Short mmCIF file of C-alpha atoms in Angstrom, two decimals:
data_model
loop_
_atom_site.label_atom_id
_atom_site.label_comp_id
_atom_site.label_asym_id
_atom_site.label_seq_id
_atom_site.Cartn_x
_atom_site.Cartn_y
_atom_site.Cartn_z
CA UNK D 1 144.13 90.67 115.28
CA UNK D 2 144.98 87.48 117.16
CA UNK D 3 146.81 86.72 120.37
CA UNK D 4 150.52 86.05 120.37
CA UNK D 5 151.76 82.49 120.39
CA UNK D 6 155.42 81.90 121.28
CA UNK D 7 158.15 82.48 123.82
CA UNK D 8 160.84 85.16 123.35
CA UNK D 9 162.96 84.05 120.35
CA UNK D 10 160.63 81.29 119.23
CA UNK D 11 157.38 82.41 117.63
CA UNK D 12 154.62 80.47 115.85
CA UNK D 13 152.15 81.85 113.35
CA UNK D 14 149.00 79.81 112.79
CA UNK D 15 147.40 78.85 109.48
CA UNK D 16 145.47 81.69 107.79
CA UNK D 17 147.37 84.28 109.81
CA UNK D 18 150.16 86.71 109.01
CA UNK D 19 152.68 88.01 111.54
CA UNK D 20 154.02 91.59 111.79
CA UNK D 21 157.76 91.76 112.60
CA UNK D 22 159.27 94.96 114.07
CA UNK D 23 162.87 95.89 114.82
CA UNK D 24 162.97 98.18 117.86
CA UNK D 25 159.45 99.35 117.08
CA UNK D 26 160.00 99.82 113.34
CA UNK D 27 158.26 97.62 110.78
CA UNK D 28 160.59 95.13 109.13
CA UNK D 29 158.65 92.37 107.39
CA UNK D 30 155.67 90.01 107.34
CA UNK D 31 156.02 86.35 108.29
CA UNK D 32 153.93 83.44 106.97
CA UNK D 33 152.32 80.67 109.02
CA UNK D 34 154.77 78.36 110.70
CA UNK D 35 157.57 78.26 113.30
CA UNK D 36 159.99 81.24 113.32
CA UNK D 37 163.18 82.24 115.19
CA UNK D 38 163.69 85.95 115.91
CA UNK D 39 166.39 88.00 117.68
CA UNK D 40 164.42 88.93 120.73
CA UNK D 41 164.30 91.51 122.29
CA UNK D 42 165.64 93.55 119.36
CA UNK D 43 163.10 91.92 117.07
CA UNK D 44 159.56 91.11 118.09
CA UNK D 45 156.25 90.00 116.62
CA UNK D 46 154.21 93.17 116.99
CA UNK D 47 150.95 91.51 116.06
CA UNK D 48 149.11 88.94 114.05
CA UNK D 49 146.27 89.41 111.52
CA UNK D 50 143.83 86.67 110.65
CA UNK D 51 143.18 86.05 106.95
CA UNK D 52 139.87 84.28 107.52
CA UNK D 53 136.57 85.84 106.48
CA UNK D 54 135.00 87.73 109.36
CA UNK D 55 131.47 89.01 109.81
CA UNK D 56 130.38 92.21 111.48
CA UNK D 57 126.70 92.50 112.48
CA UNK D 58 125.43 96.06 112.67
CA UNK D 59 122.00 97.34 113.72
CA UNK D 60 121.14 100.86 112.61
CA UNK D 61 117.99 102.76 113.61
CA UNK D 62 116.56 105.26 111.15
CA UNK D 63 113.20 106.41 109.81
CA UNK D 64 111.47 106.08 106.47
CA UNK D 65 109.95 108.76 104.26
CA UNK D 66 106.53 108.11 105.82
CA UNK D 67 108.02 108.77 109.31
CA UNK D 68 108.20 105.16 110.54
CA UNK D 69 111.22 104.31 112.69
CA UNK D 70 112.85 101.02 111.73
CA UNK D 71 115.88 99.05 112.81
CA UNK D 72 117.96 97.84 109.89
CA UNK D 73 120.28 94.89 110.55
CA UNK D 74 123.26 94.68 108.17
CA UNK D 75 125.86 91.90 108.05
CA UNK D 76 129.25 92.80 106.50
CA UNK D 77 131.63 89.99 105.55
CA UNK D 78 135.26 91.03 105.09
CA UNK D 79 138.85 89.80 105.28
CA UNK D 80 142.43 91.11 105.30
CA UNK D 81 144.28 91.22 101.98
CA UNK D 82 147.63 89.40 102.28
CA UNK D 83 149.42 91.91 100.09
CA UNK D 84 148.02 94.83 102.08
CA UNK D 85 148.55 93.49 105.60
CA UNK D 86 150.84 96.47 106.38
CA UNK D 87 147.99 98.93 105.66
CA UNK D 88 145.49 96.81 107.57
CA UNK D 89 147.70 96.81 110.68
CA UNK D 90 149.24 100.29 110.69
CA UNK D 91 146.78 102.56 108.89
CA UNK D 92 143.56 101.53 110.64
CA UNK D 93 143.33 101.16 114.39
CA UNK D 94 139.63 100.11 114.53
CA UNK D 95 138.45 98.48 111.27
CA UNK D 96 135.16 97.32 112.74
CA UNK D 97 134.32 100.81 113.95
CA UNK D 98 135.27 102.21 110.53
CA UNK D 99 132.98 99.75 108.74
CA UNK D 100 130.16 100.49 111.16
CA UNK D 101 130.44 104.23 110.50
CA UNK D 102 130.17 103.77 106.75
CA UNK D 103 127.20 101.42 107.15
CA UNK D 104 125.39 103.96 109.34
CA UNK D 105 126.07 106.68 106.77
CA UNK D 106 124.71 104.67 103.83
CA UNK D 107 121.65 103.30 105.64
CA UNK D 108 120.66 106.67 107.09
CA UNK D 109 120.98 108.33 103.69
CA UNK D 110 119.14 105.63 101.71
CA UNK D 111 116.22 104.53 103.88
CA UNK D 112 114.75 108.02 104.53
CA UNK D 113 114.13 108.33 100.77
CA UNK D 114 111.86 105.26 100.80
CA UNK D 115 108.51 104.45 102.31
CA UNK D 116 108.19 101.45 104.62
CA UNK D 117 106.76 99.06 102.04
CA UNK D 118 109.42 100.14 99.55
CA UNK D 119 112.16 99.43 102.10
CA UNK D 120 111.05 95.82 102.44
CA UNK D 121 111.06 95.47 98.66
CA UNK D 122 114.45 97.20 98.26
CA UNK D 123 116.61 95.33 100.78
CA UNK D 124 118.89 94.21 97.95
CA UNK D 125 119.32 97.83 96.81
CA UNK D 126 120.28 98.92 100.32
CA UNK D 127 122.80 96.10 100.59
CA UNK D 128 124.26 97.01 97.18
CA UNK D 129 124.62 100.66 98.22
CA UNK D 130 126.52 99.61 101.39
CA UNK D 131 128.71 97.31 99.32
CA UNK D 132 129.59 100.01 96.80
CA UNK D 133 130.45 102.48 99.56
CA UNK D 134 132.65 100.09 101.57
CA UNK D 135 134.43 98.21 98.80
CA UNK D 136 136.74 100.93 97.49
CA UNK D 137 137.24 102.71 100.82
CA UNK D 138 138.22 99.62 102.82
CA UNK D 139 140.45 98.33 100.02
CA UNK D 140 142.73 101.31 100.56
CA UNK D 141 143.13 100.16 104.17
CA UNK D 142 143.97 96.57 103.23
CA UNK D 143 140.51 95.03 103.69
CA UNK D 144 138.37 93.26 101.10
CA UNK D 145 134.59 93.45 101.47
CA UNK D 146 133.26 90.03 100.46
CA UNK D 147 129.53 90.68 100.80
CA UNK D 148 126.95 92.85 102.54
CA UNK D 149 123.50 91.61 103.52
CA UNK D 150 120.44 93.32 104.97
CA UNK D 151 119.40 90.52 107.31
CA UNK D 152 116.46 92.22 109.03
CA UNK D 153 114.27 95.28 108.76
CA UNK D 154 112.12 95.66 111.85
CA UNK D 155 109.65 98.50 112.48
CA UNK D 156 108.00 99.17 115.82
CA UNK D 157 105.67 96.45 117.13
CA UNK D 158 102.64 98.76 116.87
CA UNK D 159 103.46 99.42 113.23
CA UNK D 160 103.73 95.68 112.62
CA UNK D 161 100.33 95.13 114.22
CA UNK D 162 98.73 97.86 112.11
CA UNK D 163 100.28 96.43 108.93
CA UNK D 164 98.91 92.99 109.79
CA UNK D 165 95.45 94.48 110.36
CA UNK D 166 95.60 96.27 107.00
CA UNK D 167 96.54 93.07 105.23
CA UNK D 168 93.84 91.13 107.06
CA UNK D 169 91.21 93.73 106.14
CA UNK D 170 92.28 93.71 102.50
CA UNK D 171 92.11 89.92 102.35
CA UNK D 172 88.68 89.91 104.00
CA UNK D 173 87.50 92.45 101.43
CA UNK D 174 88.82 90.30 98.59
CA UNK D 175 87.18 87.22 100.11
CA UNK D 176 83.84 89.05 100.38
CA UNK D 177 84.11 90.20 96.77
CA UNK D 178 84.84 86.65 95.59
CA UNK D 179 81.95 85.28 97.66
CA UNK D 180 79.57 87.88 96.22
CA UNK D 181 80.73 87.04 92.72
CA UNK D 182 80.19 83.34 93.41
CA UNK D 183 76.68 84.03 94.76
CA UNK D 184 75.95 86.10 91.65
CA UNK D 185 77.03 83.26 89.39
CA UNK D 186 74.93 80.79 91.37
CA UNK D 187 71.81 82.98 91.17
CA UNK D 188 72.37 83.64 87.47
CA UNK D 189 72.77 79.97 86.70
CA UNK D 190 69.73 79.11 88.82
CA UNK D 191 67.64 81.70 86.97
CA UNK D 192 68.87 80.40 83.62
CA UNK D 193 68.06 76.84 84.68
CA UNK D 194 64.57 77.85 85.85
CA UNK D 195 63.91 79.71 82.60
CA UNK D 196 65.07 76.72 80.58
CA UNK D 197 62.90 74.41 82.69
CA UNK D 198 59.84 76.63 82.18
CA UNK D 199 60.54 76.79 78.46
CA UNK D 200 60.82 73.01 78.21
CA UNK D 201 57.71 72.62 80.38
CA UNK D 202 55.79 74.92 78.02
CA UNK D 203 56.95 72.92 75.04
CA UNK D 204 55.78 69.75 76.77
CA UNK D 205 52.35 71.18 77.57
CA UNK D 206 51.97 72.48 74.01
CA UNK D 207 52.88 69.11 72.55
CA UNK D 208 50.52 67.38 74.99
CA UNK D 209 47.60 69.58 73.97
CA UNK D 210 48.47 69.14 70.32
CA UNK D 211 48.48 65.38 70.77
CA UNK D 212 45.11 65.55 72.55
CA UNK D 213 43.61 67.57 69.69
CA UNK D 214 44.95 65.16 67.10
CA UNK D 215 43.61 62.24 69.15
CA UNK D 216 40.17 63.83 69.39
CA UNK D 217 40.15 64.49 65.66
CA UNK D 218 41.06 60.88 64.95
CA UNK D 219 38.42 59.60 67.40
CA UNK D 220 35.65 61.77 65.90
CA UNK D 221 36.59 60.75 62.38
CA UNK D 222 36.72 57.02 63.16
CA UNK D 223 33.47 57.11 65.17
CA UNK D 224 31.63 58.94 62.38
CA UNK D 225 32.85 56.42 59.81
CA UNK D 226 32.08 53.33 61.91
CA UNK D 227 28.61 54.31 63.20
CA UNK D 228 25.96 55.07 60.62
CA UNK D 229 23.99 58.24 61.23
CA UNK D 230 26.42 59.58 63.85
CA UNK D 231 27.46 63.16 63.36
CA UNK D 232 30.59 64.83 64.66
CA UNK D 233 28.41 66.74 67.13
CA UNK D 234 27.20 63.48 68.68
CA UNK D 235 30.75 62.30 69.02
CA UNK D 236 31.80 65.52 70.73
CA UNK D 237 28.90 65.25 73.17
CA UNK D 238 29.99 61.75 74.13
CA UNK D 239 33.63 62.83 74.55
CA UNK D 240 32.57 65.85 76.59
CA UNK D 241 30.45 63.66 78.84
CA UNK D 242 33.37 61.26 79.35
CA UNK D 243 35.69 64.14 80.28
CA UNK D 244 33.05 65.43 82.70
CA UNK D 245 32.80 62.09 84.47
CA UNK D 246 36.58 61.82 84.65
CA UNK D 247 36.68 65.24 86.27
CA UNK D 248 34.05 64.24 88.84
CA UNK D 249 36.02 61.11 89.64
CA UNK D 250 39.24 63.06 90.21
CA UNK D 251 37.51 65.66 92.40
CA UNK D 252 35.72 62.99 94.41
CA UNK D 253 39.03 61.33 95.24
CA UNK D 254 40.05 64.52 97.06
CA UNK D 255 36.93 64.66 99.30
CA UNK D 256 35.55 67.83 97.69
CA UNK D 257 31.75 68.28 97.58
CA UNK D 258 30.62 69.48 94.14
CA UNK D 259 27.06 70.12 93.01
CA UNK D 260 26.12 67.79 90.14
CA UNK D 261 23.35 68.23 87.62
CA UNK D 262 22.90 66.08 84.49
CA UNK D 263 22.23 69.26 82.52
CA UNK D 264 25.68 70.54 83.41
CA UNK D 265 27.27 68.88 80.41
CA UNK D 266 24.75 70.43 78.04
CA UNK D 267 25.17 73.85 79.62
CA UNK D 268 28.94 73.52 79.45
CA UNK D 269 28.76 72.54 75.79
CA UNK D 270 26.48 75.46 75.06
CA UNK D 271 28.76 77.93 76.80
CA UNK D 272 31.84 76.64 74.97
CA UNK D 273 30.04 76.84 71.65
CA UNK D 274 28.85 80.39 72.32
CA UNK D 275 32.37 81.47 73.26
CA UNK D 276 33.73 79.97 70.03
CA UNK D 277 31.07 81.83 68.03
CA UNK D 278 31.86 85.14 69.75
CA UNK D 279 35.58 84.72 69.13
CA UNK D 280 34.91 83.83 65.48
CA UNK D 281 32.62 86.83 65.00
CA UNK D 282 35.04 89.28 66.58
#
């Protein structure tokens, strides 16, 4: 309802308003926006109703199925129906209180059937339940419910803090799991790389030794063909002596004292030959 605007016989109704005219206290008619002349005091403008959309903000406290008290904020947008202005003015003395009562009834019957997490996910369902309850009831009283919105759902601050800690713990657990998985992948790939490197190193050593053997065979063959009277055994003795001197040179470069005897080469050759003979006999 709006305040009166006029003086005795001259009355003015603003845009998006409707005026209620009474004759000696009895309803007579509705008047549209504009300037009007009435027979005052027999006729008077009993009241004015605004046709603009209004919003009623309601905060309702209730508890969830898991016994958590929450405050549910609901916004109801409504307006007066022009054709039902009589009902809106005469049948309902406190429309805002009526709407609030229905909102309390719906919220306190819907939220206790849900757990806290479900309430946050079902705000649209709660708003739809309020809308369905109010729409038909308030229409009978000359009011149209435009929309209902659950604008806030606020549990106790301690509950909020505990929920944040739960989420933080869960995220830390997920981060630790991802880190462990990443470490596992890194170790697996490192092991695979090391195995591949060892395999390739073995292939290289095998090829190197094979090349050395082929080189020795070629050297012995060429030496035997070029030098008359030289046997393969003589060639092997010379090669073995060369390898022995190379070994002494390498060891001497590292400042290591090693006992040297000219008969060492012969003893080494004898030992190698005996080992070959044992392996062949076995």
